[in-house]
Backbone as a printed PyTorch tensor [residue, N CA C, xyz], in Angstrom:
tensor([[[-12.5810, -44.9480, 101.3230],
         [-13.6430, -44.2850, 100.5710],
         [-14.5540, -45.3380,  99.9570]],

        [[-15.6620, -45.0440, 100.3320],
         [-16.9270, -45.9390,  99.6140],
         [-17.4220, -45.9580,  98.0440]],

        [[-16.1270, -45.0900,  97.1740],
         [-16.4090, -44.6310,  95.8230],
         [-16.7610, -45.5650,  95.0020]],

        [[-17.7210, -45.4080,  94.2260],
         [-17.9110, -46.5810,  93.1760],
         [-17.5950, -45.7500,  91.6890]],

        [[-17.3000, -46.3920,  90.9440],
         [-18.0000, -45.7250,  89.5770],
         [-18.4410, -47.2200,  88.6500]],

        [[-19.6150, -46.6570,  87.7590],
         [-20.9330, -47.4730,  87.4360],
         [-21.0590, -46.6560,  86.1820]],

        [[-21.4490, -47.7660,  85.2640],
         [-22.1820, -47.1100,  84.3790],
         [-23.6880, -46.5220,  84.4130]],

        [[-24.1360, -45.3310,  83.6280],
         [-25.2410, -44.7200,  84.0110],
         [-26.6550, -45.5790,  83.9590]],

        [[-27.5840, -45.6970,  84.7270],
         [-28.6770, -46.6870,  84.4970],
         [-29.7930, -45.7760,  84.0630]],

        [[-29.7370, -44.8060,  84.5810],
         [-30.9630, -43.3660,  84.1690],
         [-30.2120, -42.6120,  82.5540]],

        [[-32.0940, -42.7420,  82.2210],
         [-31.5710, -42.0520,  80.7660],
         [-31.3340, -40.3970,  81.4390]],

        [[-30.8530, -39.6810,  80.1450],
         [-30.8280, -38.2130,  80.3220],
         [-31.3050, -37.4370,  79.5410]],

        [[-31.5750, -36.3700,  79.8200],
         [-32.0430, -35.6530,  78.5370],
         [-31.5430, -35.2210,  77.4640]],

        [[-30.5110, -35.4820,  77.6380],
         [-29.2120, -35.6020,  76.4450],
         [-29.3020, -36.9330,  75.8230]],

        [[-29.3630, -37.0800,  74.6770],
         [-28.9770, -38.7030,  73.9870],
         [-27.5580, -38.7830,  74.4290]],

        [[-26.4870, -37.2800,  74.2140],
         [-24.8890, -37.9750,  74.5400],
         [-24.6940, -38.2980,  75.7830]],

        [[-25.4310, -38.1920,  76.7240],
         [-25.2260, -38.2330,  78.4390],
         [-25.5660, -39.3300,  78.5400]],

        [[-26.7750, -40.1120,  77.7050],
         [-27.1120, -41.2440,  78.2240],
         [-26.1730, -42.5350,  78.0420]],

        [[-25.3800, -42.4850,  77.7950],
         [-24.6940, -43.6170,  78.2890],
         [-23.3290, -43.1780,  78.9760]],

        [[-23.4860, -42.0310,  79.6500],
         [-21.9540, -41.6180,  80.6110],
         [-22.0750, -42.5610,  81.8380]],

        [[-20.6630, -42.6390,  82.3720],
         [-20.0380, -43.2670,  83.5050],
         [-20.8840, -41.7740,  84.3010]],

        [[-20.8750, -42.9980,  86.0740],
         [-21.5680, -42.2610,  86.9580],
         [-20.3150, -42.4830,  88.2630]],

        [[-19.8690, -41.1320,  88.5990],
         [-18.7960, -41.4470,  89.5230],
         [-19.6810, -40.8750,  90.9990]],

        [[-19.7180, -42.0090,  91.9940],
         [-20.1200, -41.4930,  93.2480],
         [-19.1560, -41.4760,  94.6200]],

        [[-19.4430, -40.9750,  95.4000],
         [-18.4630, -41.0600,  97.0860],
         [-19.6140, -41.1060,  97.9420]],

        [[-19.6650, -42.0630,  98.7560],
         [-20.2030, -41.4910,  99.8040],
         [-19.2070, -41.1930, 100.9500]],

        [[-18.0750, -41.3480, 100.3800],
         [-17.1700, -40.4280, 102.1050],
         [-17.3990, -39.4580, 101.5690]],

        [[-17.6860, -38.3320, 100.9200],
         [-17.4810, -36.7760, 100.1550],
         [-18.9760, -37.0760, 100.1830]],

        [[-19.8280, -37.7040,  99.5730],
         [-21.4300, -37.3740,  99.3070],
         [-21.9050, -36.8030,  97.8220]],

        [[-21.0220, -36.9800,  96.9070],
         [-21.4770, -36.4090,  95.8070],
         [-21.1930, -37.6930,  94.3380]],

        [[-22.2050, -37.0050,  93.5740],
         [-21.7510, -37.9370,  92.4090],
         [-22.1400, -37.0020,  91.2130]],

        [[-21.2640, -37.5000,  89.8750],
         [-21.3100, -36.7800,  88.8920],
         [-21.1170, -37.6680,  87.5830]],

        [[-21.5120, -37.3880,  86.4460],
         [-21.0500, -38.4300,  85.3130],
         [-20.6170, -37.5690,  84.3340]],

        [[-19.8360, -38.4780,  83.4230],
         [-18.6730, -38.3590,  82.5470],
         [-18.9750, -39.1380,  81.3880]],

        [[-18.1780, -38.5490,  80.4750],
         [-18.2280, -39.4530,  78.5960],
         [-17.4040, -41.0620,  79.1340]],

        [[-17.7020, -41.7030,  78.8970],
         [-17.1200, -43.3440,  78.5780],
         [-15.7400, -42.9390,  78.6520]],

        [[-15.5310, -42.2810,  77.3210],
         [-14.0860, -41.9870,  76.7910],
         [-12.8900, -41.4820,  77.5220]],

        [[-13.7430, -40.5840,  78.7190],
         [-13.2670, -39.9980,  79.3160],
         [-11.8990, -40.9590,  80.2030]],

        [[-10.8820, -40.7870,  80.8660],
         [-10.4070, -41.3710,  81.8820],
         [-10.6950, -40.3780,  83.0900]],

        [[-10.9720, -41.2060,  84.0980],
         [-10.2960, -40.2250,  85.6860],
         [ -9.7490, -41.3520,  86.6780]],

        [[ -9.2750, -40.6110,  87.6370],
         [ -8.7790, -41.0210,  88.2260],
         [ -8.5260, -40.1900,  89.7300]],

        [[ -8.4850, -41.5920,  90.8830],
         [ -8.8510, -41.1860,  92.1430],
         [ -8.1210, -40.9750,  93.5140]],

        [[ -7.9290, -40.0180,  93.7690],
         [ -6.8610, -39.6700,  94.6480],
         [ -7.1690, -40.7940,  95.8880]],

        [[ -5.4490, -41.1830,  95.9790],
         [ -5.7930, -42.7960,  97.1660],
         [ -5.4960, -42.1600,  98.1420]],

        [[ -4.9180, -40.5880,  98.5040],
         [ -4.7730, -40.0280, 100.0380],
         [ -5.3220, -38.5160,  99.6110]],

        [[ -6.2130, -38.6480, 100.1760],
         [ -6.6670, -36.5030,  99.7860],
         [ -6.4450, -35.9740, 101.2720]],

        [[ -5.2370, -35.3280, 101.5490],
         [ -4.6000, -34.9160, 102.2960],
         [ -4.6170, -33.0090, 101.9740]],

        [[ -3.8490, -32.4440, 102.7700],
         [ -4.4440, -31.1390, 102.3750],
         [ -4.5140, -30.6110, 100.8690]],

        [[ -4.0690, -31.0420, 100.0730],
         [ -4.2110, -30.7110,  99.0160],
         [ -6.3290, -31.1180,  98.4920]],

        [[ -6.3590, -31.9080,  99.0500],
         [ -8.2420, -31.5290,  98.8650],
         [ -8.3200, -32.6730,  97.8490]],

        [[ -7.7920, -32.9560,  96.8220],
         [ -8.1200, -33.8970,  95.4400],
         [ -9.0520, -34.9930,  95.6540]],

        [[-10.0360, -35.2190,  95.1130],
         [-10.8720, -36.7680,  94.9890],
         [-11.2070, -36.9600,  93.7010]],

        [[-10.8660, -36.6000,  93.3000],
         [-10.8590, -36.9900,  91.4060],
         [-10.4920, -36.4670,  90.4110]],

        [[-10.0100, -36.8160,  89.8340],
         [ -9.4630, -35.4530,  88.3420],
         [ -9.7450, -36.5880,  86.8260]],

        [[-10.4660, -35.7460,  86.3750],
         [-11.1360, -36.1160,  85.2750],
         [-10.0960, -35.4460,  83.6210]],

        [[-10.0110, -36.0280,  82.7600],
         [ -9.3650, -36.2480,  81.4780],
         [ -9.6380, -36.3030,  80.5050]],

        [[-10.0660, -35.7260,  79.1650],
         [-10.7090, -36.3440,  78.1100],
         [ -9.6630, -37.0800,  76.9810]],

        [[-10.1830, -37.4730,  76.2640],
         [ -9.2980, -37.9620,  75.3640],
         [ -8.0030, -36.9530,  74.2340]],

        [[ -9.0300, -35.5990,  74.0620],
         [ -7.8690, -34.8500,  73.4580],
         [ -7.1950, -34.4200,  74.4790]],

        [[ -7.4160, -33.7230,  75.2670],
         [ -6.4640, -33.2070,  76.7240],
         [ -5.4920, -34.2600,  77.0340]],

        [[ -6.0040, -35.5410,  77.1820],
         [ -4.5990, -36.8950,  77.1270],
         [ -3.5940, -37.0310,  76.2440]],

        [[ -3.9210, -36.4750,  75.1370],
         [ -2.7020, -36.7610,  73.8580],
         [ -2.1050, -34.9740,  73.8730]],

        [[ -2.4920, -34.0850,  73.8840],
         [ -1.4000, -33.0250,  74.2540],
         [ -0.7560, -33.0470,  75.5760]],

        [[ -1.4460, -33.5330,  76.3460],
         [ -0.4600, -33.6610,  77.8330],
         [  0.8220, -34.8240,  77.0700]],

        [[  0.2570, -36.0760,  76.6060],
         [  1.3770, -37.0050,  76.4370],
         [  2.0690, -36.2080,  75.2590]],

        [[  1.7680, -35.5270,  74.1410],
         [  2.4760, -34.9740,  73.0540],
         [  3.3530, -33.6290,  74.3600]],

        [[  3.4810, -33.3140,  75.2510],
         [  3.4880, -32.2310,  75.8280],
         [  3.4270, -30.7530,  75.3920]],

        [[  2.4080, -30.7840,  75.1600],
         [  1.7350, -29.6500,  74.5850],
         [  1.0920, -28.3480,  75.4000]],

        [[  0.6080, -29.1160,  76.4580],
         [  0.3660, -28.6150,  77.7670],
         [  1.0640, -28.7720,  78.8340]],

        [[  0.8230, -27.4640,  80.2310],
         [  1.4130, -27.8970,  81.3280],
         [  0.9830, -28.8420,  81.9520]],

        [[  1.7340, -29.7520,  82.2570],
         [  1.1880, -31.0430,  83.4630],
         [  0.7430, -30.8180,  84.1130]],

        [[  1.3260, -29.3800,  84.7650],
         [  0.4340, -28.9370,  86.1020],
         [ -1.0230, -28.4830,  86.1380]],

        [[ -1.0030, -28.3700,  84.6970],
         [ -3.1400, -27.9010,  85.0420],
         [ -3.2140, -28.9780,  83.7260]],

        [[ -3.2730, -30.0280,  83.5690],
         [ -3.5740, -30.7490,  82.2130],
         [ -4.8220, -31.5250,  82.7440]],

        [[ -5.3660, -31.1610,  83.7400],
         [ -7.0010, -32.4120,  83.8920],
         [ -8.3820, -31.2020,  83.2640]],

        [[ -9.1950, -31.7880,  82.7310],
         [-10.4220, -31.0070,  82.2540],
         [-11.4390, -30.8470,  83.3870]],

        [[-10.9990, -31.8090,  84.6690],
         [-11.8740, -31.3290,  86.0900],
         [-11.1440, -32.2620,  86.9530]],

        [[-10.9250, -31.0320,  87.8440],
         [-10.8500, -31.6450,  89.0830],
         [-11.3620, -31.5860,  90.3340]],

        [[-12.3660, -31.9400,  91.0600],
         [-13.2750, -32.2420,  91.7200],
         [-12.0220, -32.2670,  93.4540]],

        [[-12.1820, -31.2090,  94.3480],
         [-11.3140, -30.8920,  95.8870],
         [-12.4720, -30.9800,  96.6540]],

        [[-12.0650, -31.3730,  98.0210],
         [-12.8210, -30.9670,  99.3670],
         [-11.9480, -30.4070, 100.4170]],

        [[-12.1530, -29.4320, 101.3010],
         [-12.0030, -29.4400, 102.1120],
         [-12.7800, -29.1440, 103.6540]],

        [[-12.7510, -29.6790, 105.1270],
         [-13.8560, -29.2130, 105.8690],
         [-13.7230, -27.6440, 106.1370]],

        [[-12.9630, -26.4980, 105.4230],
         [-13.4350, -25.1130, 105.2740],
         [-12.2970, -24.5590, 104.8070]],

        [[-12.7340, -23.2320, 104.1140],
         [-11.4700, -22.6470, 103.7040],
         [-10.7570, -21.9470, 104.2690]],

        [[-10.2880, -22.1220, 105.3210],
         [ -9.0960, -22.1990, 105.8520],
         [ -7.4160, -22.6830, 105.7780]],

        [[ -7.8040, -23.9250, 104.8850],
         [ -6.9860, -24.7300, 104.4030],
         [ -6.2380, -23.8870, 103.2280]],

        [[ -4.6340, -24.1040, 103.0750],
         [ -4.2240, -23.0930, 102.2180],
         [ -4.4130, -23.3750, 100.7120]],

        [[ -4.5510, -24.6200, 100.8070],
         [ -4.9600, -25.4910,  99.0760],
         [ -6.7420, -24.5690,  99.0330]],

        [[ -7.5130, -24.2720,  99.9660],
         [ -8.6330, -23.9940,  99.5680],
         [ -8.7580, -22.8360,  99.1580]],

        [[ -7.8530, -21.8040,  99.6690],
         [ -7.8060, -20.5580,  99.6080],
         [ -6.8420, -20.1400,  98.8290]],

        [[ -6.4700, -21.3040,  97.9790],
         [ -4.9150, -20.5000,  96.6320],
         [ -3.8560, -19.7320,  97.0110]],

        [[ -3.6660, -20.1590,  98.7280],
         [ -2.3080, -20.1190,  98.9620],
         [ -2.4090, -19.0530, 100.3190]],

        [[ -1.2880, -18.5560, 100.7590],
         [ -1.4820, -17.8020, 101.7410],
         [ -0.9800, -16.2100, 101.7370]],

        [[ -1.1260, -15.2330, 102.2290],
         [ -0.1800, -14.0560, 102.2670],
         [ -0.4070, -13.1550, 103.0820]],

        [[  0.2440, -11.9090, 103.5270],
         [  0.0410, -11.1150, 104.8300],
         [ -1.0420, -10.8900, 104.6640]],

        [[ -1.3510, -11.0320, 106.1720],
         [ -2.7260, -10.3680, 106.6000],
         [ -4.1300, -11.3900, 106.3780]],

        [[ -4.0920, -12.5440, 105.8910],
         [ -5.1780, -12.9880, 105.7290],
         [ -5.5250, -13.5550, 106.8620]],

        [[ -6.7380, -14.2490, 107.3660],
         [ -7.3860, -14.0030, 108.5710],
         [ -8.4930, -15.3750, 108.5600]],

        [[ -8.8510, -16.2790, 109.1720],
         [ -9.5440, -17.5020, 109.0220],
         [-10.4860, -16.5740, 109.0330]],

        [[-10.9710, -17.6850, 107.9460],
         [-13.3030, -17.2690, 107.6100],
         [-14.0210, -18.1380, 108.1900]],

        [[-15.0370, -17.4410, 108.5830],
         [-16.1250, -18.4760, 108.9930],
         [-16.6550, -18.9990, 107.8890]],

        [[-17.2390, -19.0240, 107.2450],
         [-17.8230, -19.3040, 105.6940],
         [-17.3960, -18.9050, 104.2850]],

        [[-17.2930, -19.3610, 103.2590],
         [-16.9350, -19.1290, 102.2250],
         [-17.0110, -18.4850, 101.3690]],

        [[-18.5110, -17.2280, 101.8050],
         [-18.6510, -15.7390, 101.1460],
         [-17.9950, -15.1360, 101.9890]],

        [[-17.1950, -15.2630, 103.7780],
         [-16.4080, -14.3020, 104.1130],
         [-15.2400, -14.6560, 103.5550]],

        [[-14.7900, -15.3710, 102.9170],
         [-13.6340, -15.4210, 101.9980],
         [-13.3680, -14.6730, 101.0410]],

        [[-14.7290, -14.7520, 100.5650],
         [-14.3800, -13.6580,  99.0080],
         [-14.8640, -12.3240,  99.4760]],

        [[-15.0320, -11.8510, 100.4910],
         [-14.6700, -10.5830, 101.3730],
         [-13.5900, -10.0880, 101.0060]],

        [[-12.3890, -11.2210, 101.2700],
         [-11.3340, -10.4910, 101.1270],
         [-10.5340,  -9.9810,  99.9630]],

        [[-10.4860,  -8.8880,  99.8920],
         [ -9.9370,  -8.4380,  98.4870],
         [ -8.5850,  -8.8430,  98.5170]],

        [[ -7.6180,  -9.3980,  99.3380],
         [ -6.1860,  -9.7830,  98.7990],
         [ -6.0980, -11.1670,  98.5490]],

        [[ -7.3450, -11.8620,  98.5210],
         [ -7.5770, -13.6330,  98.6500],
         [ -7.2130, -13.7010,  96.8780]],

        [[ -6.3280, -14.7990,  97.1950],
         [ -5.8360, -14.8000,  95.0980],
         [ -7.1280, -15.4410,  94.6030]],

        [[ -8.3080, -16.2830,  94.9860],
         [ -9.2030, -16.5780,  94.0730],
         [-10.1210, -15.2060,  94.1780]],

        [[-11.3590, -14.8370,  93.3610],
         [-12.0150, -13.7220,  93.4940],
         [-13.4230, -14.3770,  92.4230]],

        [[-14.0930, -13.9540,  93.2020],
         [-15.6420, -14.5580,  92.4950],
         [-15.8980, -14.0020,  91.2390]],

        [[-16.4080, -14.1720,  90.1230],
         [-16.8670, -13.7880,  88.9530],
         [-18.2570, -13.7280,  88.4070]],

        [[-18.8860, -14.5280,  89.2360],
         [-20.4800, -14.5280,  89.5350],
         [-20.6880, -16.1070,  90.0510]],

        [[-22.1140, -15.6200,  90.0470],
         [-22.7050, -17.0610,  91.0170],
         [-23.4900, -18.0330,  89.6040]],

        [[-23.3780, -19.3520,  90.0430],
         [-24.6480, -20.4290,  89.2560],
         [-25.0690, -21.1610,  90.3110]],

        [[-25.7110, -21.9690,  89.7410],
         [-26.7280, -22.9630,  90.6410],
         [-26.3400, -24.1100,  90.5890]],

        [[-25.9140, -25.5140,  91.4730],
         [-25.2020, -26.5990,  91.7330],
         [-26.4540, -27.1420,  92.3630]],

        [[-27.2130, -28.7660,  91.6570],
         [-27.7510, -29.3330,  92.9500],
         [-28.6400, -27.9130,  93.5850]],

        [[-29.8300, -27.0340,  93.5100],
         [-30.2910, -26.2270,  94.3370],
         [-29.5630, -25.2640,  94.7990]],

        [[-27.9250, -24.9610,  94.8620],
         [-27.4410, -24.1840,  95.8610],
         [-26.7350, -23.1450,  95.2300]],

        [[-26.5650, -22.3280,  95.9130],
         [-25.9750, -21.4670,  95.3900],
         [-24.1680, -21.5930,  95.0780]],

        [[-23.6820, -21.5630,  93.9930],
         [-22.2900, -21.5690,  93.8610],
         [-21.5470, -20.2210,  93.6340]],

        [[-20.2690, -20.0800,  93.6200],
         [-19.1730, -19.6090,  93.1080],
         [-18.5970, -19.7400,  92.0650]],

        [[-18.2840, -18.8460,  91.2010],
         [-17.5980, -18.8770,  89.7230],
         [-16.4650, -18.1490,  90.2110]],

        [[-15.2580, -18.6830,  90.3850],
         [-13.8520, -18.4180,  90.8080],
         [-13.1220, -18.2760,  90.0150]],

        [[-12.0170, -17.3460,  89.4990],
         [-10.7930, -17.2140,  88.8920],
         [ -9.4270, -17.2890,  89.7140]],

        [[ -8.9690, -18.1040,  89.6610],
         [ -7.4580, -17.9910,  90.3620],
         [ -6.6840, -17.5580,  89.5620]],

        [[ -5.9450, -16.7180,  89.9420],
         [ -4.4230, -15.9680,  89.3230],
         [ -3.9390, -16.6560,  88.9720]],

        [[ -2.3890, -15.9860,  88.5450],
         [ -1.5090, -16.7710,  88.1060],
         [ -0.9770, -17.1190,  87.0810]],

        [[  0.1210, -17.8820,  86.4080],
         [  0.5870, -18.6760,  85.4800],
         [ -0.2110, -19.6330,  85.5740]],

        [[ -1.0370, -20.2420,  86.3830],
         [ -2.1820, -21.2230,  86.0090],
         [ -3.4130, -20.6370,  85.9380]],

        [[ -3.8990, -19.7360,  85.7390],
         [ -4.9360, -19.0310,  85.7550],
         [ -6.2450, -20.0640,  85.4160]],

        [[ -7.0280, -20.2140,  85.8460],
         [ -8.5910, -21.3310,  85.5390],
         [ -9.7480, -21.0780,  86.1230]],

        [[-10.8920, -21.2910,  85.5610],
         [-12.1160, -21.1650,  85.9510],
         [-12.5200, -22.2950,  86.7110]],

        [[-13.1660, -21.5280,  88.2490],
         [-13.4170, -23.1220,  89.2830],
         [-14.6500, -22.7060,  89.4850]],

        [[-15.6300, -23.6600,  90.1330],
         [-16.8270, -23.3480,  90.7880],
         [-16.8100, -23.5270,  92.4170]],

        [[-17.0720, -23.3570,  93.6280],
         [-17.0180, -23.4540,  94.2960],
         [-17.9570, -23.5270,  95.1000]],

        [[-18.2070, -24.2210,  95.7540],
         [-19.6100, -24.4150,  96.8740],
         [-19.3920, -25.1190,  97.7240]],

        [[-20.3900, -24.4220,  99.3110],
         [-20.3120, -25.2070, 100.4930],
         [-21.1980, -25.5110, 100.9180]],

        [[-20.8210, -26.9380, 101.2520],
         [-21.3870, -27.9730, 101.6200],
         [-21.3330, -29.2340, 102.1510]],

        [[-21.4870, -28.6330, 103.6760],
         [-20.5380, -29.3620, 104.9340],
         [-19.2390, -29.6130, 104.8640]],

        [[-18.8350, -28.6920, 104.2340],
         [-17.0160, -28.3420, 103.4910],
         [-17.1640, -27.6100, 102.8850]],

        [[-16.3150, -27.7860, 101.9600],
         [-16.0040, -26.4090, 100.4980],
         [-15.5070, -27.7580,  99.3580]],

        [[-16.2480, -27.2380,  98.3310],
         [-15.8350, -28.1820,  97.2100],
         [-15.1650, -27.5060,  96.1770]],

        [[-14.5380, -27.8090,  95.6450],
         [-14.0590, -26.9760,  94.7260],
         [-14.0130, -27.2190,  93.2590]],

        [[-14.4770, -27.2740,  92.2470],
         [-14.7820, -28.3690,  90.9180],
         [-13.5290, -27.0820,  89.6700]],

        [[-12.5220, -27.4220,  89.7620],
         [-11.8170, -26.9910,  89.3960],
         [-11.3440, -27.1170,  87.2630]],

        [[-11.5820, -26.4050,  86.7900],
         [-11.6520, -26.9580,  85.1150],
         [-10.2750, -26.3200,  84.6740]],

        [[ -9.1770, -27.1590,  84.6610],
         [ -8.0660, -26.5350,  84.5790],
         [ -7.6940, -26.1780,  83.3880]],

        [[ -8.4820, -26.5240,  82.2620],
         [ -7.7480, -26.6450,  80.5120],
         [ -8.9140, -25.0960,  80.4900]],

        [[ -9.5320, -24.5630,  81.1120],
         [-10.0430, -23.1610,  80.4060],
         [ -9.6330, -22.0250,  81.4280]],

        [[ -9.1240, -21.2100,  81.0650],
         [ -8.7570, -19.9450,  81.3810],
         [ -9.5060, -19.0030,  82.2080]],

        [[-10.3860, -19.0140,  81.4800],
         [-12.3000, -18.8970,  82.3970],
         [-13.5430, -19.0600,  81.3500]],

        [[-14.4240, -18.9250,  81.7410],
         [-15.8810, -19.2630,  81.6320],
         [-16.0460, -19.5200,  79.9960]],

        [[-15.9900, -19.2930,  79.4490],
         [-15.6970, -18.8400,  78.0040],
         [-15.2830, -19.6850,  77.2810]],

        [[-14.1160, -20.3240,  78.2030],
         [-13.1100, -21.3690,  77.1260],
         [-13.6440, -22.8610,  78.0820]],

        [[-15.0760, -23.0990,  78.7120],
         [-15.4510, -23.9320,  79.2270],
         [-16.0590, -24.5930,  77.7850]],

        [[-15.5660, -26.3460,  77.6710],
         [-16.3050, -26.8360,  76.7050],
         [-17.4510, -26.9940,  76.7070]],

        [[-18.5710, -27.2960,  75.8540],
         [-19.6570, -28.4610,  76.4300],
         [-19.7770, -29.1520,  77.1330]],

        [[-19.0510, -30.2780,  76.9270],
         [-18.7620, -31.7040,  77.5520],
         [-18.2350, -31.2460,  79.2090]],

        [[-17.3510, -30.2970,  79.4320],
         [-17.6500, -29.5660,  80.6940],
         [-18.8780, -29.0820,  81.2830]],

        [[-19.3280, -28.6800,  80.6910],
         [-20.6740, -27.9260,  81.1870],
         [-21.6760, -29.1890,  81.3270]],

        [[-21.8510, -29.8780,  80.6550],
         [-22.5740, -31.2080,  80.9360],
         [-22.5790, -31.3940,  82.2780]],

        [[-20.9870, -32.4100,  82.5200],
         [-20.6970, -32.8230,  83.4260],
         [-21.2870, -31.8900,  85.0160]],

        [[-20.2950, -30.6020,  84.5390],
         [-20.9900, -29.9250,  85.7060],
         [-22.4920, -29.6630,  85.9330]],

        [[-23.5050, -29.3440,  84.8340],
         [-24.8350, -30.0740,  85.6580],
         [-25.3890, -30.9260,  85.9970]],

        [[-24.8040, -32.1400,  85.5770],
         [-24.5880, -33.6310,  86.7270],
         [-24.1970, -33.7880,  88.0000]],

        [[-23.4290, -32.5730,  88.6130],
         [-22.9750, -32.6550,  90.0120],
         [-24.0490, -32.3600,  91.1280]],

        [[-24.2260, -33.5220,  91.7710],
         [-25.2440, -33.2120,  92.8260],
         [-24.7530, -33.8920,  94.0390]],

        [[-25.8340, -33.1140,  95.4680],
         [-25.1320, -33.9260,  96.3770],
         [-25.8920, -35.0180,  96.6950]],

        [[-25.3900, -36.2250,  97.1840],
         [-25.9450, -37.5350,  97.8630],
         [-27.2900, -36.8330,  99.2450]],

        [[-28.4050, -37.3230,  98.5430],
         [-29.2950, -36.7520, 100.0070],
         [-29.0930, -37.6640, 100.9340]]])
């Protein structure tokens, strides 16, 4: 992977943005920035599980280490690819009757698919997905395709609601590499 991360050289229209870390890929094509404070960290094999980054803030780090939270959803983003949802990590698993999609609105066709759309926003120009996955991990993801399926996964909120700021930032920083 050609990933760099850099500190930001472009101001923002935020005074707090302007001095965030700028994380890019060009094997994936996307880049996004983050608080200083923040840690992430970068998946060295993204194998079907999809992972290329999972992002951390500083309070989310001390209840994961206090264990306060589950380990299993303790990142504040985690940033998946896959080349379509087909893949069972893309589609939140598998069960009778489901059926390969051509595209990623015939996915949410399916009414027995465990993620289910909640409405659409705008990513970079495009149209996205506001996803809820079931579950004992239940979380608000965004989803969009683009020459894959990405999946920007915010595991510390439940859904939309319990999205921080500093989330919402980040996520209108996500764009793709032209």
């Amino acid at each position: 992977d050609q990933a760099s991360i850099e500190d930001s050289q472009t101001p923002t229209p935020s005074n707090q943005m302007a001095n965030w870390k700028t994380y890019s890929s060009s094997k994936y094509n996307f880049s996004l920035k983050y608080p200083n404070e923040w840690t992430i960290e970068e998946s060295a094999n993204t194998d079907e599980n999809g992972r290329i980054i999972s992002l951390r803030s500083p309070e989310t780090t001390k209840l994961w280490q206090e264990r306060k939270i589950d380990p299993g959803y303790s990142y504040n983003l985690v940033v998946s690819f896959w080349p379509n949802i087909n893949n069972e990590y893309a589609r939140g698993g598998s069960w009778i009757g489901q059926r390969n999609y051509s595209i990623l609105a015939d996915f949410f066709t399916d009414k027995n698919a465990p993620k289910q759309t909640t409405g659409n926003i705008t990513i970079d120009g495009q149209t996205a997905y506001e996803v809820i996955i079931g579950g004992a991990g239940a979380n608000y993801e965004v989803m969009i395709e683009h020459n894959g399926v990405y999946e920007l996964s915010f595991e510390t909120a439940w859904d939309k609601s319990k999205l921080g700021s500093t989330e919402k930032q980040i996520l209108s920083t996500f764009q793709f590499s032209k």
